[in-house]
mmCIF file of C-alpha atoms in Angstrom:
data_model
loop_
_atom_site.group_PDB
_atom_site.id
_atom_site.type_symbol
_atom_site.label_atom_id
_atom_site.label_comp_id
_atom_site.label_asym_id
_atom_site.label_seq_id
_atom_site.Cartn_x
_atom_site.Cartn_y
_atom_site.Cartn_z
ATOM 1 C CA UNK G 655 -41.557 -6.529 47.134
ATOM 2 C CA UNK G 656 -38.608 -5.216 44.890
ATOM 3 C CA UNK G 657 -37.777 -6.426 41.728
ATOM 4 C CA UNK G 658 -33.649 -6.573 40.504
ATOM 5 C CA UNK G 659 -34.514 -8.196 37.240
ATOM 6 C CA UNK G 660 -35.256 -6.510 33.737
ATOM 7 C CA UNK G 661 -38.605 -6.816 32.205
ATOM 8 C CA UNK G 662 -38.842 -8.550 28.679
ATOM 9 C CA UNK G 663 -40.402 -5.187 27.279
ATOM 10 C CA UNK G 664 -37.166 -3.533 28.721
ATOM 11 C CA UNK G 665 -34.708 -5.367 27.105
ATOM 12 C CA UNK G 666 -36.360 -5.522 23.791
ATOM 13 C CA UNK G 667 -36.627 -1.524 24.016
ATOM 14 C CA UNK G 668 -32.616 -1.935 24.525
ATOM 15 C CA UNK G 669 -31.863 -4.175 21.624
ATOM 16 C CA UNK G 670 -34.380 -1.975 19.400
ATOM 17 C CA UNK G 671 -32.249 0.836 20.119
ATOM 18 C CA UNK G 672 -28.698 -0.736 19.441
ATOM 19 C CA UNK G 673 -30.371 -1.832 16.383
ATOM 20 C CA UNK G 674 -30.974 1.387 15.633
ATOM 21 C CA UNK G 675 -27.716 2.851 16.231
ATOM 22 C CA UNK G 676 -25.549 -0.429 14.553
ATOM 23 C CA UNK G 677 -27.357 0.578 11.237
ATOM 24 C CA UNK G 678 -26.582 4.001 11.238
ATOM 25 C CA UNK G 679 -23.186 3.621 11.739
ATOM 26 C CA UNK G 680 -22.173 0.267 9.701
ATOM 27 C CA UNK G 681 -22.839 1.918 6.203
ATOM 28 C CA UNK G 682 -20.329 4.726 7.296
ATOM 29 C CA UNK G 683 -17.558 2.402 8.057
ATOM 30 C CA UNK G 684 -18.097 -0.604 5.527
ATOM 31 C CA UNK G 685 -15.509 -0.126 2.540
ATOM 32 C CA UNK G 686 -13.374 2.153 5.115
ATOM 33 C CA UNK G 687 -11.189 -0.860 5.263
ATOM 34 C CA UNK G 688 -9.846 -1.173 1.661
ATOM 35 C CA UNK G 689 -9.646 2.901 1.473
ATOM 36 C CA UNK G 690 -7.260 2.512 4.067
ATOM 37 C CA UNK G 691 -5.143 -0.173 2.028
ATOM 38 C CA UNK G 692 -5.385 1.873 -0.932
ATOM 39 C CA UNK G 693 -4.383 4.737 0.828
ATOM 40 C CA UNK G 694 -1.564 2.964 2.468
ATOM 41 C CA UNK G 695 -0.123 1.826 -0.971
ATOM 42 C CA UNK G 696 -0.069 4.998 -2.331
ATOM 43 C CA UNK G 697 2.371 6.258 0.930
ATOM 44 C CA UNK G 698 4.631 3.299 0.412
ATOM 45 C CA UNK G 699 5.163 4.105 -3.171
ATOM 46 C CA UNK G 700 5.284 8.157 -2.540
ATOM 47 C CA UNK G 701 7.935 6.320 0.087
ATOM 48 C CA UNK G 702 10.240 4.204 -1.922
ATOM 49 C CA UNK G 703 10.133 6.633 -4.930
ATOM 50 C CA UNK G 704 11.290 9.585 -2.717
ATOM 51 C CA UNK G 705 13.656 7.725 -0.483
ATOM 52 C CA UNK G 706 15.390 4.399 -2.194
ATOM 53 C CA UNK G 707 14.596 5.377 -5.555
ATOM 54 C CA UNK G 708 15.883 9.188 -5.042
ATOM 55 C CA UNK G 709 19.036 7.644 -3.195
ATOM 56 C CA UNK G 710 19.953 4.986 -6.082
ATOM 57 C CA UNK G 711 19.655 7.760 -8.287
ATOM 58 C CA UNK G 712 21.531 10.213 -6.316
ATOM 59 C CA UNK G 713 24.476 7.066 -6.004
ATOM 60 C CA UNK G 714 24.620 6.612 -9.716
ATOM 61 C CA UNK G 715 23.105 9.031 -11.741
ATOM 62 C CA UNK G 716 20.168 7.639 -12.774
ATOM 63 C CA UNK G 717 17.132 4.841 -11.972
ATOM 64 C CA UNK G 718 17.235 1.538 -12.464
ATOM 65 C CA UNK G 719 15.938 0.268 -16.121
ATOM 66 C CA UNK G 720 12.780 -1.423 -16.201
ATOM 67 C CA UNK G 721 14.201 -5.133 -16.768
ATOM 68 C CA UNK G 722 16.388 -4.690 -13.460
ATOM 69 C CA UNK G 723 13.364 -3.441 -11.323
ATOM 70 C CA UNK G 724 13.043 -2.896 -7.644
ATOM 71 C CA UNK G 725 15.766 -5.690 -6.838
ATOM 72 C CA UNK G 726 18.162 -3.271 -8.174
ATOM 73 C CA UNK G 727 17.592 -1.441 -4.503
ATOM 74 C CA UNK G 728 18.096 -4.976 -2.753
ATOM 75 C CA UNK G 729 21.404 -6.024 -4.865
ATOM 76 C CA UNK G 730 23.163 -4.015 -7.199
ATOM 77 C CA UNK G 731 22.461 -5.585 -10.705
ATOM 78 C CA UNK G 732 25.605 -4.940 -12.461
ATOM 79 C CA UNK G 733 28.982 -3.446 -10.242
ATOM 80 C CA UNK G 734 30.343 -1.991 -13.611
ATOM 81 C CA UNK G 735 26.924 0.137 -14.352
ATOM 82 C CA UNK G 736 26.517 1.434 -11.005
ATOM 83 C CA UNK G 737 30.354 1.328 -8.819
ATOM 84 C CA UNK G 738 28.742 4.105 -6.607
ATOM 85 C CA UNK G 739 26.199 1.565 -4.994
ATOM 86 C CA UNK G 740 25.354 1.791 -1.518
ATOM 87 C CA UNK G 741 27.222 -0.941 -0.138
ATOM 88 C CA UNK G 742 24.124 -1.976 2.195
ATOM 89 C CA UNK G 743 21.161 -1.465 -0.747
ATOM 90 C CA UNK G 744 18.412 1.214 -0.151
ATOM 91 C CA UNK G 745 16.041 -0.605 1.809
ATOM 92 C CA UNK G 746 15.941 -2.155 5.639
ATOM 93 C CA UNK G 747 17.422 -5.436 6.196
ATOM 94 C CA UNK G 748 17.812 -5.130 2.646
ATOM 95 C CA UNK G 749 13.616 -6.517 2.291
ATOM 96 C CA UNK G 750 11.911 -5.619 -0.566
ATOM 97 C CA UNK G 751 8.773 -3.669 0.291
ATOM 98 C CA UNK G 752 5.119 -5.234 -0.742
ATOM 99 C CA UNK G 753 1.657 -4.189 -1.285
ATOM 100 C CA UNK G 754 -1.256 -3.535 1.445
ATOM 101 C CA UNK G 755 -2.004 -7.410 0.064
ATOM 102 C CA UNK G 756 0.949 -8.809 0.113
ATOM 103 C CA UNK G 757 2.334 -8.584 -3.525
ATOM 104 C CA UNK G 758 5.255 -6.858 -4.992
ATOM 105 C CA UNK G 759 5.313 -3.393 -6.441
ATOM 106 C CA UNK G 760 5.503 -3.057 -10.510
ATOM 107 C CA UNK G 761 8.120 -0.934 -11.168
ATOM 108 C CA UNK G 762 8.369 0.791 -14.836
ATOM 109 C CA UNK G 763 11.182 3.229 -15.788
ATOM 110 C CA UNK G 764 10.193 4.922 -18.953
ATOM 111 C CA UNK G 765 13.400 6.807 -20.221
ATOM 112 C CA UNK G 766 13.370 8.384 -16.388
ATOM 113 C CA UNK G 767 9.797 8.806 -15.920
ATOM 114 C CA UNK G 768 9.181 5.968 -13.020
ATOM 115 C CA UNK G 769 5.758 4.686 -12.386
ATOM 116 C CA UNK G 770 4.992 2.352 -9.292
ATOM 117 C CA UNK G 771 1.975 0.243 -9.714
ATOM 118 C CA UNK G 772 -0.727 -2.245 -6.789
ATOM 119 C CA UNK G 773 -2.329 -4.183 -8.332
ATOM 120 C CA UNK G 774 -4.955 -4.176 -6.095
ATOM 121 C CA UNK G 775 -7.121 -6.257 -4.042
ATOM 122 C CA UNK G 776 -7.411 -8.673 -7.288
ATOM 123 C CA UNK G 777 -3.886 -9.275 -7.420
ATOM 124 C CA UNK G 778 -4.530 -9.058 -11.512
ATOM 125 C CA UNK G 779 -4.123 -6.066 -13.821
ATOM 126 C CA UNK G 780 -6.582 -3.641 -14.391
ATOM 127 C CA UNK G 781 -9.925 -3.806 -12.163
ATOM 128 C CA UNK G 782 -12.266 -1.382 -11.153
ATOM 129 C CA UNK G 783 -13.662 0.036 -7.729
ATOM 130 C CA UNK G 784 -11.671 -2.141 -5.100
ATOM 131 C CA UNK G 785 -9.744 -4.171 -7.260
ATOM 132 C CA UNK G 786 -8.599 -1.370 -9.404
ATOM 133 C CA UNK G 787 -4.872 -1.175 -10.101
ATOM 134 C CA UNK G 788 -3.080 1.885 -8.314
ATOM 135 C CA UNK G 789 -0.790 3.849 -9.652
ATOM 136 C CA UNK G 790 1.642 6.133 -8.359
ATOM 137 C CA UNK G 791 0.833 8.898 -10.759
ATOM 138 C CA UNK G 792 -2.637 8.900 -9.674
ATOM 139 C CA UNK G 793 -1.886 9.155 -6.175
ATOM 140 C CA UNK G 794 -3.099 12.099 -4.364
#
């Protein structure tokens, strides 16, 4: 007589070994997640810096000041300051760009010397590991 069922001792051998294999490989990709966030932020602000930013500067001459911040690549701030606006903004559909988690970019224009900043997972400044903030400057 033929058997066409698994023994119990063959399907424990089965789930031993998928064990086996789910803990060597778990470690490798737990965390992989949030490097890929991280990572992500760091393109979009390499992004906006070297494409809206670059452009708004290009228009009129120089960035926008701190206190008028991103927005000023949504809607121009003041018409007399900058008359060589782009008529559409610098970004798509005129939507301001956000964080791997949702939030808005920090903008800081230090006498020309622009910094984007995440603030992280945390959504609160400063942080360390995951929830560190990430700055522009820092990106690789």
């Amino acid at each position: 007589m033929k058997r066409k069922a698994f023994s119990l001792i063959e399907l424990m051998i089965v789930i031993v070994i998928l064990g086996l294999l789910a803990a060597m490989v778990m470690p490798s990709l737990t965390g992989k997640g949030e490097e890929a966030k991280r990572n992500l932020v760091c393109v979009q602000m390499k992004s906006i810096y070297n494409g809206a930013l670059d452009m708004f500067k290009i228009n009129n001459g120089i960035y926008p000041s701190t206190q008028e911040g991103l927005e000023a690549l949504v809607k121009n701030p003041d018409t007399q300051k900058y008359p060589n606006y782009s008529t559409s903004g610098y970004f798509k559909d005129s939507k301001m760009p956000k964080d791997s988690w949702g939030s808005d970019f920090i903008y800081i224009n230090d006498n020309g010397k622009v910094e984007l900043i995440s603030l992280g997972a945390d959504r609160k400044e400063g942080g360390s590991d995951e929830a560190a903030d990430i700055k522009m400057s820092e990106c690789k």
